[in-house]
Coordinates of C-alpha atoms in Angstrom, one line a residue:
M1 CA 8.7 33.0 63.9
P2 CA 10.4 36.1 61.6
V3 CA 9.5 40.0 62.4
S4 CA 7.0 41.9 59.2
Y5 CA 7.0 45.7 59.0
L6 CA 4.4 46.9 58.1
D7 CA 5.3 50.6 56.0
R8 CA 3.4 53.1 57.1
G9 CA 5.5 56.2 55.2
E10 CA 6.7 57.3 58.9
G11 CA 8.2 54.8 60.2
R12 CA 7.9 50.4 60.3
I13 CA 4.7 48.2 62.4
A14 CA 6.5 45.6 63.6
Y15 CA 4.4 42.6 63.3
E16 CA 4.7 38.7 63.6
V17 CA 1.9 36.3 62.5
T18 CA 1.8 32.4 62.9
G19 CA -0.7 29.7 62.3
T20 CA -3.5 29.3 59.4
G21 CA -7.1 30.0 59.6
P22 CA -9.2 33.1 60.9
L23 CA -6.9 36.0 61.5
V24 CA -6.8 37.6 65.0
V25 CA -4.9 40.2 65.5
C26 CA -3.6 41.1 69.3
L27 CA -2.4 44.9 70.0
P28 CA -0.6 45.4 73.3
G29 CA -0.7 48.8 75.2
M30 CA 1.4 51.9 75.8
G31 CA 4.7 50.7 77.5
D32 CA 4.9 47.0 76.6
L33 CA 5.5 44.1 74.2
R34 CA 3.3 41.7 71.3
S35 CA 5.2 39.4 73.6
V36 CA 2.6 39.9 76.2
Y37 CA 0.5 37.3 74.2
R38 CA 2.7 34.8 74.6
F39 CA 0.4 32.5 76.2
T40 CA -2.2 33.4 74.2
V41 CA -1.0 32.9 71.0
P42 CA -0.2 28.8 71.2
T43 CA -3.6 28.3 71.8
L44 CA -5.1 29.9 69.3
V45 CA -2.7 28.4 66.7
D46 CA -3.6 24.8 67.9
A47 CA -7.6 26.1 67.6
A48 CA -6.7 27.2 63.8
Y49 CA -6.3 31.1 64.2
R50 CA -4.1 32.8 61.8
V51 CA -2.8 35.3 65.3
A52 CA -0.8 38.3 64.2
T53 CA 1.1 40.1 66.9
V54 CA 2.3 44.0 67.2
D55 CA 4.6 46.2 68.3
L56 CA 3.5 49.8 68.7
R57 CA 4.7 52.9 67.5
G58 CA 7.9 53.6 68.8
H59 CA 7.8 50.2 70.8
G60 CA 9.6 46.6 70.4
D61 CA 10.6 46.4 67.2
S62 CA 8.7 49.1 65.9
D63 CA 10.3 52.7 64.3
D64 CA 10.0 55.7 66.2
G65 CA 9.9 58.7 63.9
F66 CA 6.1 58.8 64.5
S67 CA 4.4 62.4 64.8
R68 CA 1.1 60.8 66.8
H69 CA 1.1 57.9 69.2
D70 CA -2.2 57.6 70.0
D71 CA -5.2 56.0 69.7
V72 CA -6.4 56.9 66.8
A73 CA -3.1 56.5 64.9
L74 CA -2.9 52.7 66.2
G75 CA -6.2 52.2 65.3
T76 CA -4.9 53.1 61.8
D77 CA -2.2 50.9 61.5
L78 CA -4.9 48.5 62.9
L79 CA -6.5 48.6 60.2
A80 CA -3.7 49.0 57.4
L81 CA -2.6 45.8 59.4
I82 CA -5.9 43.6 58.7
E83 CA -5.5 44.8 54.8
E84 CA -2.6 43.6 54.8
L85 CA -2.7 40.6 55.9
G86 CA -6.1 39.7 54.0
G87 CA -9.2 39.9 56.6
P88 CA -11.7 40.4 58.1
A89 CA -10.4 39.8 62.2
V90 CA -11.1 39.6 65.5
V91 CA -8.9 42.0 67.2
L92 CA -7.8 41.7 70.9
G93 CA -6.9 44.9 72.3
N94 CA -5.2 45.5 76.0
S95 CA -5.6 48.4 77.9
M96 CA -4.7 51.5 74.8
G97 CA -4.8 48.4 72.5
A98 CA -8.7 47.9 73.8
G99 CA -9.9 51.8 72.6
A100 CA -7.7 51.9 69.7
A101 CA -9.8 48.6 68.3
V102 CA -13.0 50.4 69.5
W103 CA -11.7 53.2 67.2
A104 CA -11.2 50.9 64.2
A105 CA -14.0 48.7 65.0
A106 CA -16.5 51.7 64.4
E107 CA -13.9 53.6 61.7
A108 CA -14.6 50.0 59.7
L109 CA -17.3 47.7 60.2
D110 CA -16.8 45.8 57.5
R111 CA -12.8 44.7 58.7
I112 CA -13.6 43.5 62.1
T113 CA -15.9 41.3 62.9
G114 CA -15.5 41.0 66.7
L115 CA -13.5 42.9 69.3
V116 CA -11.5 41.4 72.7
L117 CA -11.5 44.0 75.3
L118 CA -8.7 43.0 77.7
G119 CA -8.0 45.5 80.8
P120 CA -9.5 47.6 78.5
F121 CA -9.2 51.7 77.9
V122 CA -12.0 53.5 76.3
R123 CA -11.9 56.4 78.1
D124 CA -10.3 58.5 80.2
P125 CA -9.8 58.3 83.5
D126 CA -10.9 60.5 86.4
L127 CA -7.2 61.0 88.4
G128 CA -7.1 64.4 88.6
P129 CA -4.2 67.2 88.0
A130 CA -2.4 66.0 91.2
M131 CA -1.9 62.2 89.9
N132 CA -1.3 63.2 86.8
L133 CA 1.5 65.2 87.7
A134 CA 2.8 62.5 89.5
F135 CA 2.5 59.9 86.4
R136 CA 4.4 62.3 85.1
L137 CA 7.2 63.1 87.0
L138 CA 8.0 58.9 87.9
L139 CA 8.6 59.3 84.2
A140 CA 11.1 62.0 83.8
K141 CA 14.2 61.0 83.0
P142 CA 16.9 60.6 84.3
W143 CA 14.7 57.9 86.7
G144 CA 12.0 56.9 84.5
P145 CA 13.3 54.0 82.9
A146 CA 13.8 52.2 86.0
A147 CA 10.6 53.9 87.8
W148 CA 8.4 52.2 84.8
H149 CA 10.5 48.8 85.2
W150 CA 9.7 48.5 88.5
Y151 CA 6.0 49.4 88.6
Y152 CA 5.3 47.3 85.8
Q153 CA 5.9 44.7 88.1
K154 CA 2.3 45.8 90.1
F155 CA 0.1 45.2 87.1
Y156 CA 0.3 41.6 88.3
P157 CA -0.5 41.4 91.4
G158 CA -2.4 38.2 91.2
R159 CA -0.3 35.0 90.3
P160 CA 2.7 36.7 88.4
P161 CA 3.9 34.1 85.4
A162 CA 6.8 32.4 85.6
D163 CA 9.0 34.5 83.4
L164 CA 7.6 37.6 84.1
T165 CA 11.5 38.8 85.1
E166 CA 12.6 37.8 81.5
H167 CA 10.0 39.5 80.5
R168 CA 10.4 42.9 82.4
A169 CA 14.1 43.0 80.6
R170 CA 13.0 42.6 77.6
I171 CA 10.4 45.6 78.0
R172 CA 13.5 47.6 79.6
E173 CA 15.4 46.2 76.5
S174 CA 13.1 47.6 73.9
L175 CA 12.7 51.1 75.7
R176 CA 16.5 52.0 75.5
R177 CA 17.0 51.1 71.9
G178 CA 16.9 54.4 69.7
D179 CA 14.7 56.8 70.5
H180 CA 12.0 54.5 72.4
W181 CA 11.6 55.7 75.6
R182 CA 10.6 59.3 73.8
S183 CA 7.9 57.4 71.9
F184 CA 6.6 55.7 75.1
V185 CA 6.4 59.1 76.6
K186 CA 4.1 60.4 74.2
T187 CA 1.8 57.4 74.4
T188 CA 1.3 57.8 78.0
R189 CA -0.1 61.0 77.1
T190 CA -3.3 59.7 74.8
S191 CA -6.6 60.8 75.6
H192 CA -9.4 58.0 74.3
R193 CA -12.1 60.5 73.9
P194 CA -12.1 59.4 71.0
A195 CA -13.0 55.8 71.3
E196 CA -15.4 57.1 74.0
Q197 CA -17.3 58.9 71.4
R198 CA -17.2 55.7 69.0
L199 CA -18.6 53.4 71.9
D200 CA -22.6 53.4 70.7
S201 CA -20.7 53.0 66.1
V202 CA -18.7 49.4 67.5
H203 CA -21.3 46.9 66.6
A204 CA -18.3 44.5 66.4
P205 CA -19.8 40.8 69.3
T206 CA -17.3 41.6 72.2
L207 CA -15.7 40.0 74.8
V208 CA -14.5 42.4 77.9
V209 CA -12.2 40.5 80.1
M210 CA -11.2 42.3 83.4
G211 CA -8.5 41.4 86.7
T212 CA -10.7 41.9 89.5
K213 CA -8.0 43.8 90.7
D214 CA -6.0 45.4 87.9
P215 CA -4.4 48.7 89.8
D216 CA -5.6 50.7 86.5
F217 CA -8.8 51.4 87.9
P218 CA -9.9 52.4 90.9
D219 CA -13.3 50.1 90.5
P220 CA -12.1 47.8 88.1
V221 CA -15.2 45.6 88.2
A222 CA -17.2 48.7 87.9
E223 CA -15.2 49.5 85.2
A224 CA -15.5 46.2 83.0
R225 CA -19.2 46.5 83.4
F226 CA -19.3 50.1 82.0
V227 CA -17.5 48.8 78.9
A228 CA -19.5 45.7 78.3
E229 CA -23.2 47.1 78.7
R230 CA -21.9 50.4 76.1
L231 CA -20.7 47.4 73.8
H232 CA -23.7 45.2 74.6
G233 CA -21.3 43.4 75.0
E234 CA -20.5 39.5 77.2
L235 CA -17.9 40.2 80.6
L236 CA -15.3 37.8 81.8
L237 CA -14.2 39.0 85.6
V238 CA -10.9 37.5 86.2
P239 CA -10.5 37.3 89.9
D240 CA -7.0 38.4 91.4
A241 CA -5.4 39.6 88.0
G242 CA -4.5 42.7 87.0
H243 CA -3.9 44.4 84.0
Y244 CA -3.0 41.6 82.1
P245 CA -5.1 38.5 82.8
M246 CA -4.7 36.6 80.0
A247 CA -1.1 36.1 81.1
E248 CA -1.4 36.1 84.5
Y249 CA -4.5 33.5 84.3
P250 CA -4.3 32.0 80.5
E251 CA -6.1 28.4 82.2
L252 CA -8.8 31.0 82.5
V253 CA -8.8 33.7 80.2
N254 CA -7.3 31.0 77.1
P255 CA -10.8 28.8 77.0
E256 CA -13.0 31.8 77.0
L257 CA -10.9 33.1 74.3
V258 CA -11.5 30.1 71.9
R259 CA -15.5 29.8 72.6
F260 CA -16.0 33.5 72.2
L261 CA -14.2 33.1 68.3
G262 CA -15.5 30.2 67.6
T263 CA -19.4 32.0 67.7
V264 CA -18.0 35.2 66.5
Y265 CA -16.4 32.9 62.7
A266 CA -19.4 30.8 62.9
D267 CA -22.3 33.7 62.5
A268 CA -19.2 34.9 60.3

């Protein structure tokens, strides 16, 4: 599909739209591309949804030059895109995309009718100063881009997709464009406190999807239960999956997405 662009003043956000029907918007996490949803989109389109996938600021086909790269900035991009496309929408948010989706759902109750949070960061992890320093050193140049390329594969501990090598290559090439690497590094410094502060203001139906071996969380099952309980949502635990359960085990995740979307739009 042709790439479209949403003008956000400081730069443009790239997105693609496929299919017809009620709107679903898919947000990736930091250091990734909208193509992380490549196994999700065809199923949702076949189920008669109009699906938009988005590149974050300074990622993929989106522009550099933005002054902010945090959850709130991404949340404002999300709401602007829903308005542009004619919402309301159900939002799928992965990683920090989940935090942005939570913030946006609390900010504009009428524009987001449901949330699917995959490997969600909706609060800051308790990593401690030593781990935070180690992560910053990992991403420092000149070794940072190669380190991220190597580290990314660890997010797929169960059954990596057959095209993971190609997907990683696309990410690596993306981070070489323009000032994308600097944009990515700024994104890694995001605090998820704005999302956590708005959890109790979210009233949209929610499905939390978490891989039981997600390496981003010391106890992914406990984190998933925390998020689902705070949002009064449903919980899908995907055995052996990591940070991208929709790409590792689409045959388990996709049917639940279609079921959940059906209930949301039936009640809308």
